[in-house]
PDB file of C-alpha atoms and ligand atoms in Angstrom:
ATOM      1  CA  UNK A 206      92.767 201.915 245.249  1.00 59.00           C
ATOM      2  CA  UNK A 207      96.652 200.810 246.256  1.00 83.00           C
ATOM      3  CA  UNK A 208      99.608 202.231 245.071  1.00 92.00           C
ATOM      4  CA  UNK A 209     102.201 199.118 243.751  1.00 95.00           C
ATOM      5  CA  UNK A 210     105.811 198.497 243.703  1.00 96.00           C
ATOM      6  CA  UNK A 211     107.305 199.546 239.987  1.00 96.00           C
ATOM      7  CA  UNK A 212     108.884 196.910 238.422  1.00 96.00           C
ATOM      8  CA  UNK A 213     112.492 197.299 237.569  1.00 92.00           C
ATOM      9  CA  UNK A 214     115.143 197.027 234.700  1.00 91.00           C
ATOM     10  CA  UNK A 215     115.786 193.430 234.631  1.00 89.00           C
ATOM     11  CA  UNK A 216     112.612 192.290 235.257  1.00 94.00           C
ATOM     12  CA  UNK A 217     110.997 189.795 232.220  1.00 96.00           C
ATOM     13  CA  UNK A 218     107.337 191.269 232.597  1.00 98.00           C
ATOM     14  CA  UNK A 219     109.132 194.533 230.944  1.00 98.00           C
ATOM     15  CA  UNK A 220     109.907 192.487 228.491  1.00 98.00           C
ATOM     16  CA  UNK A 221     106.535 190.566 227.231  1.00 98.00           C
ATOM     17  CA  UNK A 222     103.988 191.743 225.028  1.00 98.00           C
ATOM     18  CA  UNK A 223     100.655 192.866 226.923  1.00 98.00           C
ATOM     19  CA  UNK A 224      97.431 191.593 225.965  1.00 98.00           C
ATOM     20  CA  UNK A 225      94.398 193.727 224.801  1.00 98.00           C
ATOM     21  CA  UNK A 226      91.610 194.682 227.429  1.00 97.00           C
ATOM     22  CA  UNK A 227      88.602 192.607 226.994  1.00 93.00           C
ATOM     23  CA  UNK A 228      84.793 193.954 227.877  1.00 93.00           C
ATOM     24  CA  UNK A 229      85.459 197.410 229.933  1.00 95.00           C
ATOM     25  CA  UNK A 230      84.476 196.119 233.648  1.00 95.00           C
ATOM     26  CA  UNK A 231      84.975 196.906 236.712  1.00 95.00           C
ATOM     27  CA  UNK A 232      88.711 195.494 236.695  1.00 96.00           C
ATOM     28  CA  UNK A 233      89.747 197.201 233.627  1.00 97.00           C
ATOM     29  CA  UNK A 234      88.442 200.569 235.875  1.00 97.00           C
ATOM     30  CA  UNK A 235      90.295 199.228 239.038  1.00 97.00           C
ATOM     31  CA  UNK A 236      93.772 198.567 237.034  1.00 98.00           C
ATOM     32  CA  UNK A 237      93.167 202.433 235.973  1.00 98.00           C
ATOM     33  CA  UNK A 238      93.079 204.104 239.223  1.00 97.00           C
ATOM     34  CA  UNK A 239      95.987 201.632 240.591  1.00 97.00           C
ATOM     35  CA  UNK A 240      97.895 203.011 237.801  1.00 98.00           C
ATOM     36  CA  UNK A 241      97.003 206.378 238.405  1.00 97.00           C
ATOM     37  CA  UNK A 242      97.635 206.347 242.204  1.00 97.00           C
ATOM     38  CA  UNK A 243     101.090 204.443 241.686  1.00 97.00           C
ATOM     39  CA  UNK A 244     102.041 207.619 239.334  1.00 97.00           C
ATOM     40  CA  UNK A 245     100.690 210.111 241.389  1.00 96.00           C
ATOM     41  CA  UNK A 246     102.814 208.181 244.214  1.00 95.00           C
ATOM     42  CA  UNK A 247     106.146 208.946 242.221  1.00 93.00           C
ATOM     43  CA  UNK A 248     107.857 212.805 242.462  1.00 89.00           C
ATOM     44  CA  UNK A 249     108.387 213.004 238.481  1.00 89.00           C
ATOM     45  CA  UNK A 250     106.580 210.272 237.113  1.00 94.00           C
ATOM     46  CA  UNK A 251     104.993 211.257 233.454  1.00 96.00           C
ATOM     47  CA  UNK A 252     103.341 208.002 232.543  1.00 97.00           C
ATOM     48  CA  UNK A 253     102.827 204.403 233.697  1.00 98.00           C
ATOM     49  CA  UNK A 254     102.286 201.398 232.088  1.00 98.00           C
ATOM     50  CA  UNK A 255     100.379 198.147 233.186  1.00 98.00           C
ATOM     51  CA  UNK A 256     103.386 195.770 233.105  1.00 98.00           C
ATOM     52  CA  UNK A 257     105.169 198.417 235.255  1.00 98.00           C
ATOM     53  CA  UNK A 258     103.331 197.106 238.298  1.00 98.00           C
ATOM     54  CA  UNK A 259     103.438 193.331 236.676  1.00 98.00           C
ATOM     55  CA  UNK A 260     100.121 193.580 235.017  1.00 98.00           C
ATOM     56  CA  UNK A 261     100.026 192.447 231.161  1.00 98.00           C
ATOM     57  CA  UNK A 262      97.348 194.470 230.106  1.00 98.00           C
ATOM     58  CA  UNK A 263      97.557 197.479 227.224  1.00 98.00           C
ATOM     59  CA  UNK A 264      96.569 199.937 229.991  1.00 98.00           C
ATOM     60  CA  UNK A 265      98.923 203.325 230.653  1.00 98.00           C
ATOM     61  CA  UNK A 266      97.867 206.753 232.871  1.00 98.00           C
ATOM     62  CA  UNK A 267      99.901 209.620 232.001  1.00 97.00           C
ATOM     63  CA  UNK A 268      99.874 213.167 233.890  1.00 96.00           C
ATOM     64  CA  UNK A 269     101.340 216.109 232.235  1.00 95.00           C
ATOM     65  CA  UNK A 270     101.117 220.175 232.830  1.00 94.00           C
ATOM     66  CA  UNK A 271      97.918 219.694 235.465  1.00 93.00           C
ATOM     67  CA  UNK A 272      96.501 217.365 232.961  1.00 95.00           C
ATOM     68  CA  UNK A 273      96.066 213.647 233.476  1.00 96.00           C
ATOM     69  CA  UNK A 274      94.376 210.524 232.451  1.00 97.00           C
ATOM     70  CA  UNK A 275      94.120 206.501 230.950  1.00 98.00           C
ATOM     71  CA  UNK A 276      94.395 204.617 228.061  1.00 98.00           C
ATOM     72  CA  UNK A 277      93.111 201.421 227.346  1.00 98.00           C
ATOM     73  CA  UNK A 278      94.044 199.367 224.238  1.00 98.00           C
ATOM     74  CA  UNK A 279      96.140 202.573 222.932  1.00 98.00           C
ATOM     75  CA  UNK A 280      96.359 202.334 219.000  1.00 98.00           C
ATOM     76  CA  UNK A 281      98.995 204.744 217.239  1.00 98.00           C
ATOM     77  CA  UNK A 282      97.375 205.305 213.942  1.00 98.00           C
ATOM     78  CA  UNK A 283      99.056 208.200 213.110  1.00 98.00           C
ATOM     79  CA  UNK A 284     102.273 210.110 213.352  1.00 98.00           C
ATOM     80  CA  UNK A 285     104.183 212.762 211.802  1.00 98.00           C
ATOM     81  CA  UNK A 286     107.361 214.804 212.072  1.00 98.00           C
ATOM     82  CA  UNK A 287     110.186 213.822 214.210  1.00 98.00           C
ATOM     83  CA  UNK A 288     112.136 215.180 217.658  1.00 97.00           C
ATOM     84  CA  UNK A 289     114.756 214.255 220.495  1.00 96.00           C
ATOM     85  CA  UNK A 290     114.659 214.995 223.652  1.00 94.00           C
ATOM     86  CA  UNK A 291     115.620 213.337 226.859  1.00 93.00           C
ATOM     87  CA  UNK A 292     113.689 211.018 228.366  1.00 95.00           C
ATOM     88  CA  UNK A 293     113.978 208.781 231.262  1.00 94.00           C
ATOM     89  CA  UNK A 294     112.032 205.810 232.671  1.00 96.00           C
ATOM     90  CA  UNK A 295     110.183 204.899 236.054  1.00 95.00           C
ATOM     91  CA  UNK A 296     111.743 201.280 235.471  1.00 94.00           C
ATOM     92  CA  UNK A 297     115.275 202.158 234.771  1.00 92.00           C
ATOM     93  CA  UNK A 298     115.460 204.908 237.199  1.00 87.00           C
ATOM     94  CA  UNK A 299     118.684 207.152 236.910  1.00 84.00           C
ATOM     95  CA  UNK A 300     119.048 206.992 233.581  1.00 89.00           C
ATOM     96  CA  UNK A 301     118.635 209.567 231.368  1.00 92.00           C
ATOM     97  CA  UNK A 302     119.317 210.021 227.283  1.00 93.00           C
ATOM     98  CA  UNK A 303     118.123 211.598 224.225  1.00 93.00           C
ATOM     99  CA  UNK A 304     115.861 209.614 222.265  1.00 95.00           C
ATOM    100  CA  UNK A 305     113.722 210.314 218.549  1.00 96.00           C
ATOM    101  CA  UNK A 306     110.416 209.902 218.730  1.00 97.00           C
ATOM    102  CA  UNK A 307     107.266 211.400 216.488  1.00 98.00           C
ATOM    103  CA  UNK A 308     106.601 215.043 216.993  1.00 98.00           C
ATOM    104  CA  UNK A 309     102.472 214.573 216.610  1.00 98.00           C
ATOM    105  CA  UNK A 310     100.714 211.450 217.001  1.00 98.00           C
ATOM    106  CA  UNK A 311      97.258 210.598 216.208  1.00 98.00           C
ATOM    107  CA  UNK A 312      95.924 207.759 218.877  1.00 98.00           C
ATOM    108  CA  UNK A 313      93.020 205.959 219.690  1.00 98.00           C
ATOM    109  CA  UNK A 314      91.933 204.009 222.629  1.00 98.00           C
ATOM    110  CA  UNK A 315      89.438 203.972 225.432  1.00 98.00           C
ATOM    111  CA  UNK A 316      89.122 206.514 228.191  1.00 97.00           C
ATOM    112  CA  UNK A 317      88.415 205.962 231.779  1.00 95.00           C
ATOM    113  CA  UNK A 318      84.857 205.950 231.373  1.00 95.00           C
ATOM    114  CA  UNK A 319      85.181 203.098 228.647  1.00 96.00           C
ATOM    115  CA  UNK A 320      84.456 205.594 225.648  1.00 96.00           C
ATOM    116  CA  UNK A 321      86.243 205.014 222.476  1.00 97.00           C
ATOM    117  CA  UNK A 322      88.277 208.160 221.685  1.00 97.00           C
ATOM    118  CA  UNK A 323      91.115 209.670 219.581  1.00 98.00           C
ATOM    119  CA  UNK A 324      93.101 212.485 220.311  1.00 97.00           C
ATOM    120  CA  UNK A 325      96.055 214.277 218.536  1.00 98.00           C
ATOM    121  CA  UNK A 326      98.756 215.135 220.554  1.00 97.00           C
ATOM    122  CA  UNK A 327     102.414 216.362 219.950  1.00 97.00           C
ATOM    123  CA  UNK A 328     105.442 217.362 221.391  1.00 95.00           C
ATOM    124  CA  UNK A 329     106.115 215.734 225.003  1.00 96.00           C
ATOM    125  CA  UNK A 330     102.882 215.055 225.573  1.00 97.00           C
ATOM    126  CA  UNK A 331     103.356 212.750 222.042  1.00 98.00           C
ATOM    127  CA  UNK A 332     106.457 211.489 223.667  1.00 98.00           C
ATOM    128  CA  UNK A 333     104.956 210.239 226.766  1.00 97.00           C
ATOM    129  CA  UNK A 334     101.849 208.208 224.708  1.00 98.00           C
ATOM    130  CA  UNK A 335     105.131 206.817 222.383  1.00 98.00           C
ATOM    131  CA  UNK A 336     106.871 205.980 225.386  1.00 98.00           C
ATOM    132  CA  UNK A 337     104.139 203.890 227.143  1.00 98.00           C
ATOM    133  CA  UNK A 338     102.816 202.444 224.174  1.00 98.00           C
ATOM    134  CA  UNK A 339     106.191 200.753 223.104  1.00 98.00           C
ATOM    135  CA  UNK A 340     105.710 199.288 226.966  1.00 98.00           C
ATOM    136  CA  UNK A 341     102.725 197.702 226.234  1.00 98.00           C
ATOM    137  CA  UNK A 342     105.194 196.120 223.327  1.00 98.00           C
ATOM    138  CA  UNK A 343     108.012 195.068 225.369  1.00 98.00           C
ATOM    139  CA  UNK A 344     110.158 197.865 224.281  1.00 98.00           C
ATOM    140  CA  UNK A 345     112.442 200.244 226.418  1.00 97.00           C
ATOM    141  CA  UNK A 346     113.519 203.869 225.652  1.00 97.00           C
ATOM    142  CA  UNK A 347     116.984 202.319 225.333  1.00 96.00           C
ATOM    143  CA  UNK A 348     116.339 199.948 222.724  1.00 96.00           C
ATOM    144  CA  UNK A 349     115.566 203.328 220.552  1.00 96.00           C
ATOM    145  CA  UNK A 350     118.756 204.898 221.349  1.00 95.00           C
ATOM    146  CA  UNK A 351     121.363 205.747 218.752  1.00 91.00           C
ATOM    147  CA  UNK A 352     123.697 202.373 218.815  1.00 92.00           C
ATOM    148  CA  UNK A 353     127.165 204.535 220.441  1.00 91.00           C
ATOM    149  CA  UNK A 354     125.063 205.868 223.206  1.00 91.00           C
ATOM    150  CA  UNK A 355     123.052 202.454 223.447  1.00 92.00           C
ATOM    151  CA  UNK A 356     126.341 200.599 223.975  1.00 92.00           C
ATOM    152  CA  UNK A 357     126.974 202.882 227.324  1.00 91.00           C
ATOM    153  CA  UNK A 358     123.598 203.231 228.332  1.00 90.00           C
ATOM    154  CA  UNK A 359     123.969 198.919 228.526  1.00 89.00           C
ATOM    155  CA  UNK A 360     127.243 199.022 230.066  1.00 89.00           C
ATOM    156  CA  UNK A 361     125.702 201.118 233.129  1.00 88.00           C
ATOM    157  CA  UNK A 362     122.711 199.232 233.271  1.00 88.00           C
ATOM    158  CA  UNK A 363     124.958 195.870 233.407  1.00 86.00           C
ATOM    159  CA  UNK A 364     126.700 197.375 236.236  1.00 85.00           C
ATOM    160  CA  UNK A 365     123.089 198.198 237.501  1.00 80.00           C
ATOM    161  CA  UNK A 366     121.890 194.673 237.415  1.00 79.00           C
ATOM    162  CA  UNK A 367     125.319 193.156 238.976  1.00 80.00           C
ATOM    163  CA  UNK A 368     125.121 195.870 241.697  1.00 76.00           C
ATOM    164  CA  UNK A 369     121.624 195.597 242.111  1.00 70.00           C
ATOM    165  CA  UNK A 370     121.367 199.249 243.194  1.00 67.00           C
ATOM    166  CA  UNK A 371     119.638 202.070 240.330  1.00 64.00           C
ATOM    167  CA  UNK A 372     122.802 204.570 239.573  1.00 63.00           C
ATOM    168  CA  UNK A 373     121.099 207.888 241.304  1.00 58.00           C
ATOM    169  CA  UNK A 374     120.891 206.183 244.467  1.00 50.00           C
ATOM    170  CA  UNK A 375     123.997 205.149 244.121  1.00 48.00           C
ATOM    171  CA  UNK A 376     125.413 208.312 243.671  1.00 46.00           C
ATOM    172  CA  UNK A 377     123.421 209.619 246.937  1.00 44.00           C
ATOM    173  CA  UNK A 378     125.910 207.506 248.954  1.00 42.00           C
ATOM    174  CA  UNK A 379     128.711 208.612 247.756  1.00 44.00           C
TER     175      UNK A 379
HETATM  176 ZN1   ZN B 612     108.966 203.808 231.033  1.00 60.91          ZN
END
């Protein structure tokens, strides 16, 4: 098991499509418990996706209220209802906004034993599966924001990329 450097705003493997797992092998098993470590590395980290450690596989671990675990090849075939809350990204760290996702989701995928499962899960726990699986897509919690807010949330992240330095640490050395 290692723990790897996250991947940051900026970077193009945040931006490519992942491909689908193939027969579930040892690798598929070993990508699963490097993502897990690498989360359980981070102080507030809720989920992490494969090409958030430069990986291009649909793979994500999640840990929420004591509970944690892996996804492989994470289908949403299901969702219903709709909610905002903040939410924030280990790849665009110190940046924080509301965004609408699906209250309940219905998703299948395989565990970390290789078992084909579905679960239905709402609320934040919904929110984290939403969030990873539009990773696996390319897609940032900012390209879901309302256009207004989207428009500053680019303007700090410009200022981000030119600087080079994520805002909260920024603001530490103030
Ligand atoms: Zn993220």
């Amino acid at each position: 098991m290692a723990t790897f450097p996250i991947r940051l705003f900026g970077d193009p493997v945040l931006r490519t499509r992942a491909s689908e797992v193939g027969p579930f092998d040892g690798s598929v098993q070993k990508l699963m418990r490097d993502l897990m470590e690498t989360l359980s590395s981070t102080p507030n980290g809720a989920g992490l996706a494969a090409p958030q450690i430069g990986i291009l596989k649909r793979v994500f671990a999640w840990r929420y209220e004591g509970e944690s675990g892996c996804l492989a090849n994470p289908r949403i075939i299901d969702s219903a209802g709709s909610v905002v809350d903040e939410e924030g990204c280990l790849s665009i760290p110190g940046i924080y906004y509301p965004v609408e996702r699906a209250r309940d989701i219905k998703i299948a995928g395989l565990d970390e034993s290789g078992n084909e499962i579905e679960a239905t899960v709402s609320d934040y726990k919904a929110r984290i599966f939403q969030h990873e699986s539009d990773h696996l897509d390319g897609i940032l919690f900012i390209d879901r924001l309302e256009p207004e807010t989207q428009k500053e949330a680019k303007r700090i992240l410009r200022e981000y990329l030119t600087i080079g330095v994520p805002p909260t640490q920024r603001r530490d050395v103030l």
